[in-house]
Each structure stands twice: as structure tokens, then as C-alpha cells.
PDB file of C-alpha atoms in Angstrom:
ATOM      1  CA  ALA D 212      34.411 -14.704   3.154  1.00 73.00           C
ATOM      2  CA  GLN D 213      31.023 -15.162   1.616  1.00 80.00           C
ATOM      3  CA  SER D 214      30.423 -13.449  -1.718  1.00 90.00           C
ATOM      4  CA  VAL D 215      27.773 -13.115  -4.388  1.00 94.00           C
ATOM      5  CA  THR D 216      28.435 -12.715  -8.098  1.00 95.00           C
ATOM      6  CA  GLN D 217      25.881 -11.539 -10.599  1.00 96.00           C
ATOM      7  CA  LEU D 218      27.017 -12.180 -14.136  1.00 93.00           C
ATOM      8  CA  GLY D 219      26.238  -9.258 -16.385  1.00 92.00           C
ATOM      9  CA  SER D 220      25.742  -5.766 -15.039  1.00 94.00           C
ATOM     10  CA  HIS D 221      23.293  -5.032 -17.866  1.00 96.00           C
ATOM     11  CA  VAL D 222      20.868  -7.407 -19.553  1.00 97.00           C
ATOM     12  CA  SER D 223      18.659  -6.368 -22.449  1.00 98.00           C
ATOM     13  CA  VAL D 224      15.675  -8.367 -23.687  1.00 97.00           C
ATOM     14  CA  SER D 225      12.740  -7.734 -25.966  1.00 97.00           C
ATOM     15  CA  GLU D 226       9.255  -7.536 -24.561  1.00 97.00           C
ATOM     16  CA  GLY D 227       7.829 -11.069 -24.407  1.00 97.00           C
ATOM     17  CA  ALA D 228      11.247 -12.732 -24.337  1.00 98.00           C
ATOM     18  CA  LEU D 229      12.685 -14.905 -21.592  1.00 98.00           C
ATOM     19  CA  VAL D 230      14.429 -13.112 -18.747  1.00 98.00           C
ATOM     20  CA  LEU D 231      17.448 -14.834 -17.179  1.00 98.00           C
ATOM     21  CA  LEU D 232      19.488 -13.098 -14.503  1.00 98.00           C
ATOM     22  CA  ARG D 233      22.398 -15.040 -13.087  1.00 98.00           C
ATOM     23  CA  CYS D 234      23.541 -15.294  -9.484  1.00 97.00           C
ATOM     24  CA  ASN D 235      26.280 -17.450  -7.982  1.00 97.00           C
ATOM     25  CA  TYR D 236      27.345 -17.569  -4.360  1.00 95.00           C
ATOM     26  CA  SER D 237      30.519 -18.772  -2.737  1.00 93.00           C
ATOM     27  CA  SER D 238      30.179 -20.604   0.551  1.00 84.00           C
ATOM     28  CA  SER D 239      30.649 -24.218   1.552  1.00 80.00           C
ATOM     29  CA  VAL D 240      27.280 -24.303   3.281  1.00 84.00           C
ATOM     30  CA  PRO D 241      24.345 -23.098   1.184  1.00 84.00           C
ATOM     31  CA  PRO D 242      23.096 -19.793   2.532  1.00 90.00           C
ATOM     32  CA  TYR D 243      19.629 -18.340   2.550  1.00 93.00           C
ATOM     33  CA  LEU D 244      19.129 -16.743  -0.880  1.00 95.00           C
ATOM     34  CA  PHE D 245      17.127 -13.706  -1.916  1.00 96.00           C
ATOM     35  CA  TRP D 246      16.278 -11.707  -5.019  1.00 98.00           C
ATOM     36  CA  TYR D 247      15.295  -8.068  -4.632  1.00 97.00           C
ATOM     37  CA  VAL D 248      14.144  -5.566  -7.259  1.00 97.00           C
ATOM     38  CA  GLN D 249      14.777  -1.829  -7.233  1.00 96.00           C
ATOM     39  CA  TYR D 250      12.969   0.681  -9.416  1.00 94.00           C
ATOM     40  CA  PRO D 251      14.727   4.006 -10.080  1.00 89.00           C
ATOM     41  CA  ASN D 252      15.273   6.136  -6.984  1.00 84.00           C
ATOM     42  CA  GLN D 253      13.332   3.743  -4.783  1.00 90.00           C
ATOM     43  CA  GLY D 254      14.071   1.193  -2.100  1.00 92.00           C
ATOM     44  CA  LEU D 255      14.330  -2.541  -2.624  1.00 95.00           C
ATOM     45  CA  GLN D 256      11.409  -4.952  -2.746  1.00 96.00           C
ATOM     46  CA  LEU D 257      11.654  -8.683  -2.170  1.00 96.00           C
ATOM     47  CA  LEU D 258      10.879 -10.803  -5.245  1.00 97.00           C
ATOM     48  CA  LEU D 259      11.466 -14.226  -3.719  1.00 97.00           C
ATOM     49  CA  LYS D 260      13.666 -16.190  -1.356  1.00 95.00           C
ATOM     50  CA  TYR D 261      14.957 -19.696  -0.809  1.00 95.00           C
ATOM     51  CA  THR D 262      15.364 -21.041   2.696  1.00 92.00           C
ATOM     52  CA  THR D 263      14.650 -24.761   2.551  1.00 89.00           C
ATOM     53  CA  GLY D 264      12.521 -27.339   0.791  1.00 88.00           C
ATOM     54  CA  ALA D 265      11.553 -27.137  -2.874  1.00 91.00           C
ATOM     55  CA  THR D 266      14.413 -25.752  -4.906  1.00 92.00           C
ATOM     56  CA  LEU D 267      12.192 -23.982  -7.433  1.00 96.00           C
ATOM     57  CA  VAL D 268      10.843 -20.867  -5.789  1.00 97.00           C
ATOM     58  CA  LYS D 269       8.059 -18.731  -7.194  1.00 97.00           C
ATOM     59  CA  GLY D 270       7.886 -15.041  -6.441  1.00 96.00           C
ATOM     60  CA  ILE D 271       5.916 -11.963  -7.289  1.00 95.00           C
ATOM     61  CA  ASN D 272       5.320 -10.554 -10.777  1.00 94.00           C
ATOM     62  CA  GLY D 273       5.797 -13.962 -12.444  1.00 96.00           C
ATOM     63  CA  PHE D 274       9.429 -14.400 -11.436  1.00 98.00           C
ATOM     64  CA  GLU D 275      10.920 -17.636 -10.215  1.00 98.00           C
ATOM     65  CA  ALA D 276      14.353 -18.893  -9.243  1.00 98.00           C
ATOM     66  CA  GLU D 277      15.932 -22.299  -8.866  1.00 96.00           C
ATOM     67  CA  PHE D 278      18.459 -23.168  -6.206  1.00 96.00           C
ATOM     68  CA  LYS D 279      21.145 -25.514  -7.554  1.00 95.00           C
ATOM     69  CA  LYS D 280      23.519 -26.621  -4.849  1.00 93.00           C
ATOM     70  CA  SER D 281      25.896 -28.394  -7.226  1.00 93.00           C
ATOM     71  CA  GLU D 282      26.320 -25.192  -9.233  1.00 94.00           C
ATOM     72  CA  THR D 283      26.137 -22.804  -6.236  1.00 94.00           C
ATOM     73  CA  SER D 284      23.603 -20.846  -8.254  1.00 96.00           C
ATOM     74  CA  PHE D 285      20.256 -19.134  -7.792  1.00 97.00           C
ATOM     75  CA  HIS D 286      19.337 -17.763 -11.196  1.00 98.00           C
ATOM     76  CA  LEU D 287      16.209 -15.639 -11.643  1.00 98.00           C
ATOM     77  CA  THR D 288      13.893 -16.226 -14.587  1.00 98.00           C
ATOM     78  CA  LYS D 289      10.655 -14.976 -16.057  1.00 98.00           C
ATOM     79  CA  PRO D 290       9.135 -16.608 -19.153  1.00 97.00           C
ATOM     80  CA  SER D 291       7.931 -13.408 -20.776  1.00 97.00           C
ATOM     81  CA  ALA D 292       9.352  -9.956 -20.096  1.00 97.00           C
ATOM     82  CA  HIS D 293       7.096  -6.951 -19.654  1.00 97.00           C
ATOM     83  CA  MET D 294       8.075  -3.330 -20.007  1.00 96.00           C
ATOM     84  CA  SER D 295       7.329  -2.843 -16.307  1.00 96.00           C
ATOM     85  CA  ASP D 296      10.090  -5.350 -15.439  1.00 97.00           C
ATOM     86  CA  ALA D 297      12.759  -2.799 -16.331  1.00 97.00           C
ATOM     87  CA  ALA D 298      14.621  -2.238 -13.074  1.00 97.00           C
ATOM     88  CA  GLU D 299      17.752  -3.216 -11.184  1.00 97.00           C
ATOM     89  CA  TYR D 300      17.846  -6.672  -9.644  1.00 98.00           C
ATOM     90  CA  PHE D 301      19.953  -7.741  -6.699  1.00 97.00           C
ATOM     91  CA  CYS D 302      20.813 -11.207  -5.517  1.00 97.00           C
ATOM     92  CA  ALA D 303      21.632 -11.418  -1.807  1.00 95.00           C
ATOM     93  CA  VAL D 304      22.616 -14.091   0.697  1.00 94.00           C
ATOM     94  CA  THR D 305      22.833 -14.508   4.432  1.00 90.00           C
ATOM     95  CA  ARG D 306      24.514 -17.307   6.327  1.00 86.00           C
ATOM     96  CA  ARG D 307      22.199 -19.903   7.819  1.00 82.00           C
ATOM     97  CA  SER D 308      24.154 -19.714  11.054  1.00 79.00           C
ATOM     98  CA  SER D 309      23.869 -15.944  11.216  1.00 76.00           C
ATOM     99  CA  ASN D 310      22.076 -14.365  14.147  1.00 75.00           C
ATOM    100  CA  THR D 311      22.462 -10.878  12.720  1.00 80.00           C
ATOM    101  CA  GLY D 312      20.541 -11.032   9.456  1.00 81.00           C
ATOM    102  CA  LYS D 313      23.436  -9.392   7.613  1.00 88.00           C
ATOM    103  CA  LEU D 314      22.835  -9.548   3.880  1.00 91.00           C
ATOM    104  CA  ILE D 315      25.632  -9.796   1.332  1.00 92.00           C
ATOM    105  CA  PHE D 316      24.552  -8.299  -1.983  1.00 94.00           C
ATOM    106  CA  GLY D 317      25.710  -8.887  -5.508  1.00 94.00           C
ATOM    107  CA  GLN D 318      26.652  -5.942  -7.666  1.00 95.00           C
ATOM    108  CA  GLY D 319      23.239  -5.787  -9.288  1.00 95.00           C
ATOM    109  CA  THR D 320      21.959  -6.360 -12.818  1.00 97.00           C
ATOM    110  CA  THR D 321      20.070  -3.692 -14.703  1.00 97.00           C
ATOM    111  CA  LEU D 322      17.344  -5.188 -16.860  1.00 97.00           C
ATOM    112  CA  GLN D 323      16.339  -3.265 -19.960  1.00 97.00           C
ATOM    113  CA  VAL D 324      13.174  -4.324 -21.797  1.00 97.00           C
ATOM    114  CA  LYS D 325      12.878  -3.214 -25.401  1.00 97.00           C
ATOM    115  CA  PRO D 326       9.500  -2.814 -27.068  1.00 95.00           C
TER     116      PRO D 326
ATOM    117  CA  ASP S 256       0.056   1.406   6.511  1.00 64.00           C
ATOM    118  CA  GLY S 257       3.134  -0.139   8.054  1.00 72.00           C
ATOM    119  CA  GLY S 258       6.456   0.676   6.536  1.00 93.00           C
ATOM    120  CA  ILE S 259       9.740   2.518   6.662  1.00 96.00           C
ATOM    121  CA  THR S 260      10.168   6.215   6.022  1.00 96.00           C
ATOM    122  CA  GLN S 261      13.414   7.996   5.280  1.00 97.00           C
ATOM    123  CA  SER S 262      13.966  11.716   5.186  1.00 95.00           C
ATOM    124  CA  PRO S 263      14.958  13.805   3.467  1.00 95.00           C
ATOM    125  CA  LYS S 264      14.715  12.282  -0.001  1.00 95.00           C
ATOM    126  CA  TYR S 265      17.520  14.507  -1.268  1.00 95.00           C
ATOM    127  CA  LEU S 266      20.258  16.077   0.845  1.00 94.00           C
ATOM    128  CA  PHE S 267      23.084  18.370  -0.100  1.00 93.00           C
ATOM    129  CA  ARG S 268      26.082  18.797   2.119  1.00 89.00           C
ATOM    130  CA  LYS S 269      29.049  21.083   2.029  1.00 90.00           C
ATOM    131  CA  GLU S 270      32.442  19.562   2.686  1.00 87.00           C
ATOM    132  CA  GLY S 271      33.262  19.526   6.386  1.00 87.00           C
ATOM    133  CA  GLN S 272      29.636  19.343   7.528  1.00 90.00           C
ATOM    134  CA  ASN S 273      27.981  16.553   9.449  1.00 94.00           C
ATOM    135  CA  VAL S 274      24.517  15.553   8.291  1.00 95.00           C
ATOM    136  CA  THR S 275      21.930  13.226   9.790  1.00 96.00           C
ATOM    137  CA  LEU S 276      19.652  10.954   7.791  1.00 97.00           C
ATOM    138  CA  SER S 277      16.396   9.903   9.386  1.00 98.00           C
ATOM    139  CA  CYS S 278      14.932   6.393   9.348  1.00 98.00           C
ATOM    140  CA  GLU S 279      11.666   5.511  11.072  1.00 98.00           C
ATOM    141  CA  GLN S 280       9.714   2.247  10.996  1.00 97.00           C
ATOM    142  CA  ASN S 281       6.296   1.341  12.349  1.00 96.00           C
ATOM    143  CA  LEU S 282       6.601  -2.385  11.664  1.00 95.00           C
ATOM    144  CA  ASN S 283       7.609  -3.133  15.248  1.00 94.00           C
ATOM    145  CA  HIS S 284      10.785  -4.768  13.970  1.00 94.00           C
ATOM    146  CA  ASP S 285      13.684  -5.330  16.312  1.00 93.00           C
ATOM    147  CA  ALA S 286      16.508  -5.142  13.764  1.00 94.00           C
ATOM    148  CA  MET S 287      17.406  -2.153  11.618  1.00 96.00           C
ATOM    149  CA  TYR S 288      20.139  -1.654   9.033  1.00 96.00           C
ATOM    150  CA  TRP S 289      21.844   1.116   7.061  1.00 98.00           C
ATOM    151  CA  TYR S 290      23.225   0.404   3.599  1.00 97.00           C
ATOM    152  CA  ARG S 291      25.139   2.540   1.166  1.00 97.00           C
ATOM    153  CA  GLN S 292      24.544   2.077  -2.569  1.00 95.00           C
ATOM    154  CA  ASP S 293      27.017   3.146  -5.231  1.00 93.00           C
ATOM    155  CA  PRO S 294      26.647   2.410  -8.952  1.00 85.00           C
ATOM    156  CA  GLY S 295      27.989  -1.020  -9.849  1.00 82.00           C
ATOM    157  CA  GLN S 296      28.787  -1.963  -6.243  1.00 84.00           C
ATOM    158  CA  GLY S 297      25.506  -3.240  -4.923  1.00 89.00           C
ATOM    159  CA  LEU S 298      24.618  -2.423  -1.337  1.00 94.00           C
ATOM    160  CA  ARG S 299      27.169  -2.337   1.443  1.00 95.00           C
ATOM    161  CA  LEU S 300      26.320  -2.512   5.125  1.00 95.00           C
ATOM    162  CA  ILE S 301      27.267   0.524   7.229  1.00 97.00           C
ATOM    163  CA  TYR S 302      25.737  -0.212  10.640  1.00 97.00           C
ATOM    164  CA  TYR S 303      23.059  -2.440  12.069  1.00 96.00           C
ATOM    165  CA  SER S 304      21.135  -2.711  15.300  1.00 95.00           C
ATOM    166  CA  GLN S 305      19.328  -5.747  16.643  1.00 93.00           C
ATOM    167  CA  ILE S 306      17.929  -4.140  19.749  1.00 93.00           C
ATOM    168  CA  VAL S 307      17.419  -0.746  21.308  1.00 95.00           C
ATOM    169  CA  ASN S 308      20.578   0.865  22.696  1.00 95.00           C
ATOM    170  CA  ASP S 309      22.828  -1.562  20.854  1.00 95.00           C
ATOM    171  CA  PHE S 310      24.380  -1.386  17.387  1.00 96.00           C
ATOM    172  CA  GLN S 311      27.249  -2.944  15.477  1.00 96.00           C
ATOM    173  CA  LYS S 312      29.590  -1.791  12.733  1.00 96.00           C
ATOM    174  CA  GLY S 313      29.074  -3.185   9.293  1.00 95.00           C
ATOM    175  CA  ASP S 314      31.599  -3.436   6.501  1.00 93.00           C
ATOM    176  CA  ILE S 315      32.078   0.303   5.833  1.00 96.00           C
ATOM    177  CA  ALA S 316      31.408   2.065   9.157  1.00 96.00           C
ATOM    178  CA  GLU S 317      34.297   4.549   9.010  1.00 96.00           C
ATOM    179  CA  GLY S 318      33.056   8.123   8.882  1.00 96.00           C
ATOM    180  CA  TYR S 319      29.526   7.215  10.008  1.00 97.00           C
ATOM    181  CA  SER S 320      27.748   7.061  13.353  1.00 97.00           C
ATOM    182  CA  VAL S 321      24.335   5.850  14.512  1.00 98.00           C
ATOM    183  CA  SER S 322      22.112   5.736  17.549  1.00 97.00           C
ATOM    184  CA  ARG S 323      19.201   3.513  18.548  1.00 97.00           C
ATOM    185  CA  GLU S 324      17.405   5.178  21.413  1.00 97.00           C
ATOM    186  CA  LYS S 325      13.962   4.050  20.289  1.00 97.00           C
ATOM    187  CA  LYS S 326      12.836   0.847  18.616  1.00 96.00           C
ATOM    188  CA  GLU S 327      11.276   2.677  15.703  1.00 97.00           C
ATOM    189  CA  SER S 328      14.140   5.054  14.931  1.00 98.00           C
ATOM    190  CA  PHE S 329      17.688   4.503  13.654  1.00 98.00           C
ATOM    191  CA  PRO S 330      19.267   7.776  12.466  1.00 98.00           C
ATOM    192  CA  LEU S 331      22.550   7.788  10.562  1.00 98.00           C
ATOM    193  CA  THR S 332      25.045  10.634  10.821  1.00 97.00           C
ATOM    194  CA  VAL S 333      27.504  11.115   8.003  1.00 96.00           C
ATOM    195  CA  THR S 334      30.466  12.890   9.523  1.00 94.00           C
ATOM    196  CA  SER S 335      33.125  15.054   7.929  1.00 89.00           C
ATOM    197  CA  ALA S 336      35.487  12.106   8.325  1.00 88.00           C
ATOM    198  CA  GLN S 337      33.672  10.252   5.541  1.00 89.00           C
ATOM    199  CA  LYS S 338      35.831  11.077   2.525  1.00 87.00           C
ATOM    200  CA  ASN S 339      33.401  10.205  -0.221  1.00 90.00           C
ATOM    201  CA  PRO S 340      29.872  10.475   1.141  1.00 93.00           C
ATOM    202  CA  THR S 341      28.016  11.092  -2.114  1.00 95.00           C
ATOM    203  CA  ALA S 342      25.780   8.028  -2.469  1.00 96.00           C
ATOM    204  CA  PHE S 343      22.264   6.641  -2.100  1.00 96.00           C
ATOM    205  CA  TYR S 344      21.537   5.546   1.467  1.00 97.00           C
ATOM    206  CA  LEU S 345      18.983   2.870   2.274  1.00 97.00           C
ATOM    207  CA  CYS S 346      17.533   1.928   5.632  1.00 97.00           C
ATOM    208  CA  ALA S 347      15.970  -1.472   6.259  1.00 96.00           C
ATOM    209  CA  SER S 348      14.303  -3.359   9.065  1.00 96.00           C
ATOM    210  CA  GLN S 349      13.745  -7.016   9.824  1.00 94.00           C
ATOM    211  CA  GLN S 350      11.908  -9.050  12.389  1.00 90.00           C
ATOM    212  CA  GLY S 351      13.102 -12.305  13.847  1.00 78.00           C
ATOM    213  CA  LEU S 352      15.355 -14.771  12.128  1.00 75.00           C
ATOM    214  CA  SER S 353      17.903 -14.209   9.405  1.00 77.00           C
ATOM    215  CA  TYR S 354      15.795 -15.816   6.677  1.00 82.00           C
ATOM    216  CA  ASN S 355      13.076 -13.230   7.105  1.00 86.00           C
ATOM    217  CA  GLU S 356      12.646 -10.464   4.573  1.00 90.00           C
ATOM    218  CA  GLN S 357      14.318  -7.128   5.097  1.00 94.00           C
ATOM    219  CA  PHE S 358      11.960  -4.237   4.367  1.00 95.00           C
ATOM    220  CA  PHE S 359      13.555  -1.193   2.780  1.00 96.00           C
ATOM    221  CA  GLY S 360      12.793   2.481   2.941  1.00 96.00           C
ATOM    222  CA  PRO S 361      12.700   4.700  -0.171  1.00 96.00           C
ATOM    223  CA  GLY S 362      16.239   5.974   0.357  1.00 96.00           C
ATOM    224  CA  THR S 363      18.046   9.291   0.747  1.00 96.00           C
ATOM    225  CA  ARG S 364      20.335  10.612  -1.954  1.00 95.00           C
ATOM    226  CA  LEU S 365      23.212  12.550  -0.430  1.00 95.00           C
ATOM    227  CA  THR S 366      25.345  14.833  -2.570  1.00 94.00           C
ATOM    228  CA  VAL S 367      28.422  16.664  -1.382  1.00 90.00           C
ATOM    229  CA  LEU S 368      28.860  20.042  -2.996  1.00 85.00           C
TER     230      LEU S 368
END
């Protein structure tokens, strides 16, 4: 069965520091890959996604992610953290062959940004 | 503005009661989804519907029921058979193919008293 692992349930960085949130998937065929962000007591918002083509994907709010097939990874990065980036981040996948759109989510990583 | 609305934002239920969570979208999306969110577990799929009058069980459907009588509405009923219903419930919708974005509502927080 397909699964998604996010390493680190909590990540803490200083304002202005690099943000790195890790995501690994397990499937023999690379899935479609997504990163969503959730602010407290709100729904999820799409940051970026990888479907095909260029493996470095740029998203909103200065985030980007790189798909690495050999490492089955899709890590999320941002060069310089801002206080407003504090939120919970979810990596999610869906099978390319899926006709249902069912998303499999990782456990989530809470990002804390210290002043 | 197009989007997804969920109501109520907070809901309290006594043990043994059924409650219904509302989800409405005006995005004209065909597919709709219900997820349950618990701390440290990510989101888990309860039910989904790809077309009116049709829906499928997700990974944790036991104790829940849904209907899809209209394209824009996908209510979720949490029945008394759900043993641990306290959670944050999120509704989402999606148009077209599986690589398209799912749009999420603001969620309903259900607490069993």
C-alpha cells in the first residue's frame, strides 16, 4: 500500500533561516506529489505540486520542492523563514493511475519560527 | 467568491447522538471528499463522491454516513456507532483528474461531551 512519511513532527527554525521539511513516499511508480499548508483551525491550502516535467517545483510564499525519484523524496524548502510561515505542513500523494483522486497524507510537520 | 463552506465551525455532541456536518461548494466540482484529522495522524479519508447520487467508502468509513443528492452538497453524518468521534473534520472538492488540486473548507471541530 502506498504511504507517505514526513520526518520530524516538529521543526523549529529562526526567522531568516533555511526551512527544510522532509517527505518520502513508498511506491514503485512515482505518484503525483503535493504539499499543503494548514494554519491553526483552518482548512488546507495547496503550496505546490509535482505531476511531470521539471523536478524542481516552485510554489506560493517562496516555497519550492524537488522531486528525486532515486530517493523517493519530495522535500519542501524555503531559503529564509518568516514568522508567518509558522503552520502545519502536509505532504500528500495520489497514484498516477488513480481515477478517484484519493490523497494519502503524511502525518504532518509543525513548523515553528523563532524571532 | 467561489469556495467551500462548512458548518458549524464547532459542534458538541452527547454520546449516543447522531450529528450532521454540512459541506457546500460553489466551484462546480464533481468530486467531493470528507477527511478526519487527529493530532499526529495527518488526514484520513472517510468518504468520497465523484458524481451525484454515488459515493464510496474511504479508509475509515465505519460509524459515518453521507449523501450526495446535489452536486454542491455533501453532508456527513457522524452516527452513535462511531466510537471516538472527537476530531477536526475537513471537506474538500476537486475537479477533473487526480493531479488537480483539492480545495478544502475551513473545517468543523466536533467534540463529544
